[in-house]
PDB file of C-alpha atoms in Angstrom:
ATOM      1  CA  MET A   1     -15.803 -15.849  -0.094  1.00  0.00           C
ATOM      2  CA  ASP A   2     -16.794 -12.230   0.440  1.00  0.00           C
ATOM      3  CA  LEU A   3     -13.525 -10.322   0.066  1.00  0.00           C
ATOM      4  CA  LYS A   4     -14.898  -7.142   1.635  1.00  0.00           C
ATOM      5  CA  GLU A   5     -15.928  -9.088   4.737  1.00  0.00           C
ATOM      6  CA  VAL A   6     -12.519 -10.791   4.943  1.00  0.00           C
ATOM      7  CA  LEU A   7     -10.831  -7.364   4.790  1.00  0.00           C
ATOM      8  CA  ARG A   8     -13.233  -5.929   7.386  1.00  0.00           C
ATOM      9  CA  LEU A   9     -12.558  -8.748   9.846  1.00  0.00           C
ATOM     10  CA  HIS A  10      -8.818  -8.471   9.167  1.00  0.00           C
ATOM     11  CA  ALA A  11      -8.907  -4.759  10.048  1.00  0.00           C
ATOM     12  CA  LEU A  12     -10.555  -5.655  13.360  1.00  0.00           C
ATOM     13  CA  TRP A  13      -7.897  -8.336  13.954  1.00  0.00           C
ATOM     14  CA  LEU A  14      -5.152  -5.775  13.352  1.00  0.00           C
ATOM     15  CA  ASN A  15      -6.763  -3.604  16.030  1.00  0.00           C
ATOM     16  CA  ASP A  16      -6.818  -6.537  18.488  1.00  0.00           C
ATOM     17  CA  GLU A  17     -10.611  -6.599  18.558  1.00  0.00           C
ATOM     18  CA  GLU A  18     -12.240  -9.845  19.665  1.00  0.00           C
ATOM     19  CA  SER A  19     -14.493 -10.131  16.633  1.00  0.00           C
ATOM     20  CA  GLY A  20     -11.546  -9.778  14.254  1.00  0.00           C
ATOM     21  CA  LYS A  21      -9.939 -12.545  12.266  1.00  0.00           C
ATOM     22  CA  ARG A  22      -6.645 -12.717  10.398  1.00  0.00           C
ATOM     23  CA  ALA A  23      -7.218 -12.752   6.641  1.00  0.00           C
ATOM     24  CA  ASP A  24      -6.801 -16.316   5.403  1.00  0.00           C
ATOM     25  CA  LEU A  25      -6.664 -16.089   1.641  1.00  0.00           C
ATOM     26  CA  ARG A  26      -4.638 -19.216   1.006  1.00  0.00           C
ATOM     27  CA  GLU A  27      -5.153 -20.455  -2.545  1.00  0.00           C
ATOM     28  CA  ALA A  28      -7.747 -17.708  -3.146  1.00  0.00           C
ATOM     29  CA  ASP A  29      -8.552 -16.742  -6.723  1.00  0.00           C
ATOM     30  CA  LEU A  30      -7.937 -12.995  -6.720  1.00  0.00           C
ATOM     31  CA  GLU A  31      -6.794 -12.732 -10.328  1.00  0.00           C
ATOM     32  CA  GLY A  32      -7.177  -9.132 -11.504  1.00  0.00           C
ATOM     33  CA  ALA A  33      -8.609  -8.011  -8.146  1.00  0.00           C
ATOM     34  CA  ASP A  34      -8.582  -4.331  -7.205  1.00  0.00           C
ATOM     35  CA  LEU A  35      -6.804  -4.282  -3.850  1.00  0.00           C
ATOM     36  CA  ARG A  36      -5.391  -0.760  -4.042  1.00  0.00           C
ATOM     37  CA  GLU A  37      -4.484   0.524  -0.585  1.00  0.00           C
ATOM     38  CA  ALA A  38      -5.802  -2.680   1.027  1.00  0.00           C
ATOM     39  CA  ASP A  39      -4.528  -3.381   4.534  1.00  0.00           C
ATOM     40  CA  LEU A  40      -3.345  -6.976   4.355  1.00  0.00           C
ATOM     41  CA  GLU A  41      -0.614  -6.689   6.965  1.00  0.00           C
ATOM     42  CA  GLY A  42       0.238 -10.184   8.206  1.00  0.00           C
ATOM     43  CA  ALA A  43      -2.351 -11.839   5.935  1.00  0.00           C
ATOM     44  CA  ASP A  44      -1.964 -15.422   4.767  1.00  0.00           C
ATOM     45  CA  LEU A  45      -1.880 -15.371   0.961  1.00  0.00           C
ATOM     46  CA  ARG A  46       0.062 -18.568   0.385  1.00  0.00           C
ATOM     47  CA  GLU A  47      -0.473 -19.925  -3.130  1.00  0.00           C
ATOM     48  CA  ALA A  48      -3.071 -17.211  -3.865  1.00  0.00           C
ATOM     49  CA  ASP A  49      -3.717 -16.318  -7.495  1.00  0.00           C
ATOM     50  CA  LEU A  50      -3.060 -12.575  -7.669  1.00  0.00           C
ATOM     51  CA  GLU A  51      -2.092 -12.529 -11.329  1.00  0.00           C
ATOM     52  CA  GLY A  52      -2.651  -9.041 -12.720  1.00  0.00           C
ATOM     53  CA  ALA A  53      -4.026  -7.780  -9.386  1.00  0.00           C
ATOM     54  CA  ASP A  54      -3.844  -4.086  -8.536  1.00  0.00           C
ATOM     55  CA  LEU A  55      -2.036  -3.860  -5.196  1.00  0.00           C
ATOM     56  CA  ARG A  56      -0.772  -0.300  -5.509  1.00  0.00           C
ATOM     57  CA  GLU A  57      -0.012   1.173  -2.080  1.00  0.00           C
ATOM     58  CA  ALA A  58      -1.301  -1.988  -0.372  1.00  0.00           C
ATOM     59  CA  ASP A  59       0.016  -2.806   3.096  1.00  0.00           C
ATOM     60  CA  LEU A  60       1.427  -6.315   2.860  1.00  0.00           C
ATOM     61  CA  GLU A  61       3.916  -5.935   5.692  1.00  0.00           C
ATOM     62  CA  GLY A  62       4.738  -9.359   7.098  1.00  0.00           C
ATOM     63  CA  ALA A  63       2.269 -11.065   4.750  1.00  0.00           C
ATOM     64  CA  ASP A  64       2.815 -14.687   3.786  1.00  0.00           C
ATOM     65  CA  LEU A  65       2.929 -14.775  -0.009  1.00  0.00           C
ATOM     66  CA  ARG A  66       4.844 -18.011  -0.429  1.00  0.00           C
ATOM     67  CA  GLU A  67       4.229 -19.548  -3.861  1.00  0.00           C
ATOM     68  CA  ALA A  68       1.688 -16.831  -4.695  1.00  0.00           C
ATOM     69  CA  ASP A  69       1.091 -16.010  -8.353  1.00  0.00           C
ATOM     70  CA  LEU A  70       1.764 -12.277  -8.693  1.00  0.00           C
ATOM     71  CA  GLU A  71       2.598 -12.389 -12.386  1.00  0.00           C
ATOM     72  CA  GLY A  72       1.953  -8.969 -13.897  1.00  0.00           C
ATOM     73  CA  ALA A  73       0.639  -7.595 -10.580  1.00  0.00           C
ATOM     74  CA  ASP A  74       0.874  -3.852  -9.909  1.00  0.00           C
ATOM     75  CA  LEU A  75       2.691  -3.476  -6.572  1.00  0.00           C
ATOM     76  CA  ARG A  76       3.847   0.114  -6.992  1.00  0.00           C
ATOM     77  CA  GLU A  77       4.467   1.738  -3.606  1.00  0.00           C
ATOM     78  CA  ALA A  78       3.262  -1.397  -1.806  1.00  0.00           C
ATOM     79  CA  ASP A  79       4.623  -2.081   1.674  1.00  0.00           C
ATOM     80  CA  LEU A  80       6.181  -5.540   1.500  1.00  0.00           C
ATOM     81  CA  GLU A  81       8.490  -5.049   4.463  1.00  0.00           C
ATOM     82  CA  GLY A  82       9.230  -8.434   6.005  1.00  0.00           C
ATOM     83  CA  ALA A  83       6.881 -10.225   3.592  1.00  0.00           C
ATOM     84  CA  ASP A  84       7.571 -13.865   2.761  1.00  0.00           C
ATOM     85  CA  LEU A  85       7.738 -14.106  -1.029  1.00  0.00           C
ATOM     86  CA  ARG A  86       9.648 -17.368  -1.269  1.00  0.00           C
ATOM     87  CA  GLU A  87       8.934 -19.123  -4.566  1.00  0.00           C
ATOM     88  CA  ALA A  88       6.425 -16.426  -5.552  1.00  0.00           C
ATOM     89  CA  ASP A  89       5.881 -15.740  -9.243  1.00  0.00           C
ATOM     90  CA  LEU A  90       6.607 -12.026  -9.701  1.00  0.00           C
ATOM     91  CA  GLU A  91       7.290 -12.300 -13.419  1.00  0.00           C
ATOM     92  CA  GLY A  92       6.523  -8.961 -15.044  1.00  0.00           C
ATOM     93  CA  ALA A  93       5.295  -7.446 -11.758  1.00  0.00           C
ATOM     94  CA  ASP A  94       5.599  -3.695 -11.233  1.00  0.00           C
ATOM     95  CA  LEU A  95       7.450  -3.171  -7.943  1.00  0.00           C
ATOM     96  CA  ARG A  96       8.520   0.428  -8.467  1.00  0.00           C
ATOM     97  CA  GLU A  97       8.936   2.232  -5.145  1.00  0.00           C
ATOM     98  CA  ALA A  98       7.780  -0.851  -3.238  1.00  0.00           C
ATOM     99  CA  ASP A  99       9.273  -1.311   0.238  1.00  0.00           C
ATOM    100  CA  LEU A 100      11.018  -4.677   0.149  1.00  0.00           C
ATOM    101  CA  GLU A 101      13.096  -4.198   3.297  1.00  0.00           C
ATOM    102  CA  GLY A 102      13.540  -7.558   4.985  1.00  0.00           C
ATOM    103  CA  ALA A 103      11.352  -9.351   2.414  1.00  0.00           C
ATOM    104  CA  ASP A 104      12.316 -12.951   1.693  1.00  0.00           C
ATOM    105  CA  LEU A 105      12.608 -13.366  -2.075  1.00  0.00           C
ATOM    106  CA  ARG A 106      14.435 -16.697  -2.129  1.00  0.00           C
ATOM    107  CA  GLU A 107      13.608 -18.647  -5.279  1.00  0.00           C
ATOM    108  CA  ALA A 108      11.071 -16.006  -6.384  1.00  0.00           C
ATOM    109  CA  ASP A 109      10.701 -15.532 -10.140  1.00  0.00           C
ATOM    110  CA  LEU A 110      11.540 -11.891 -10.821  1.00  0.00           C
ATOM    111  CA  GLU A 111      11.988 -12.219 -14.578  1.00  0.00           C
ATOM    112  CA  GLY A 112      10.890  -8.984 -16.214  1.00  0.00           C
ATOM    113  CA  ALA A 113       9.853  -7.425 -12.896  1.00  0.00           C
ATOM    114  CA  ASP A 114      10.278  -3.656 -12.607  1.00  0.00           C
ATOM    115  CA  LEU A 115      12.330  -2.967  -9.467  1.00  0.00           C
ATOM    116  CA  ARG A 116      13.267   0.645 -10.171  1.00  0.00           C
ATOM    117  CA  GLU A 117      13.390   3.118  -7.287  1.00  0.00           C
TER     118      GLU A 117
END
């Protein structure tokens, strides 16, 4: 999987261009990935391994992150508005200043997560 290509096609999809394709990163191994400021609005990240990933200022609005492993991930200032985080592992994640409006956090593990601001 070429992550840059997936993100490029996703950007086209967001702009309603024919050649675009919604990012399907289900079960992807993105442990420790640098996804700062990535536009993953509406992406499918179910069960993805994002442990320790840098998602600062990433746009994850409406993303499907059900059962994703976000343990220790940096989500400072990330847009998680309306994101589905049911059963996600957010243990030790940094969520300072993240927009969680309308996010579904049912059964998510938030032990040790930083939710300040």
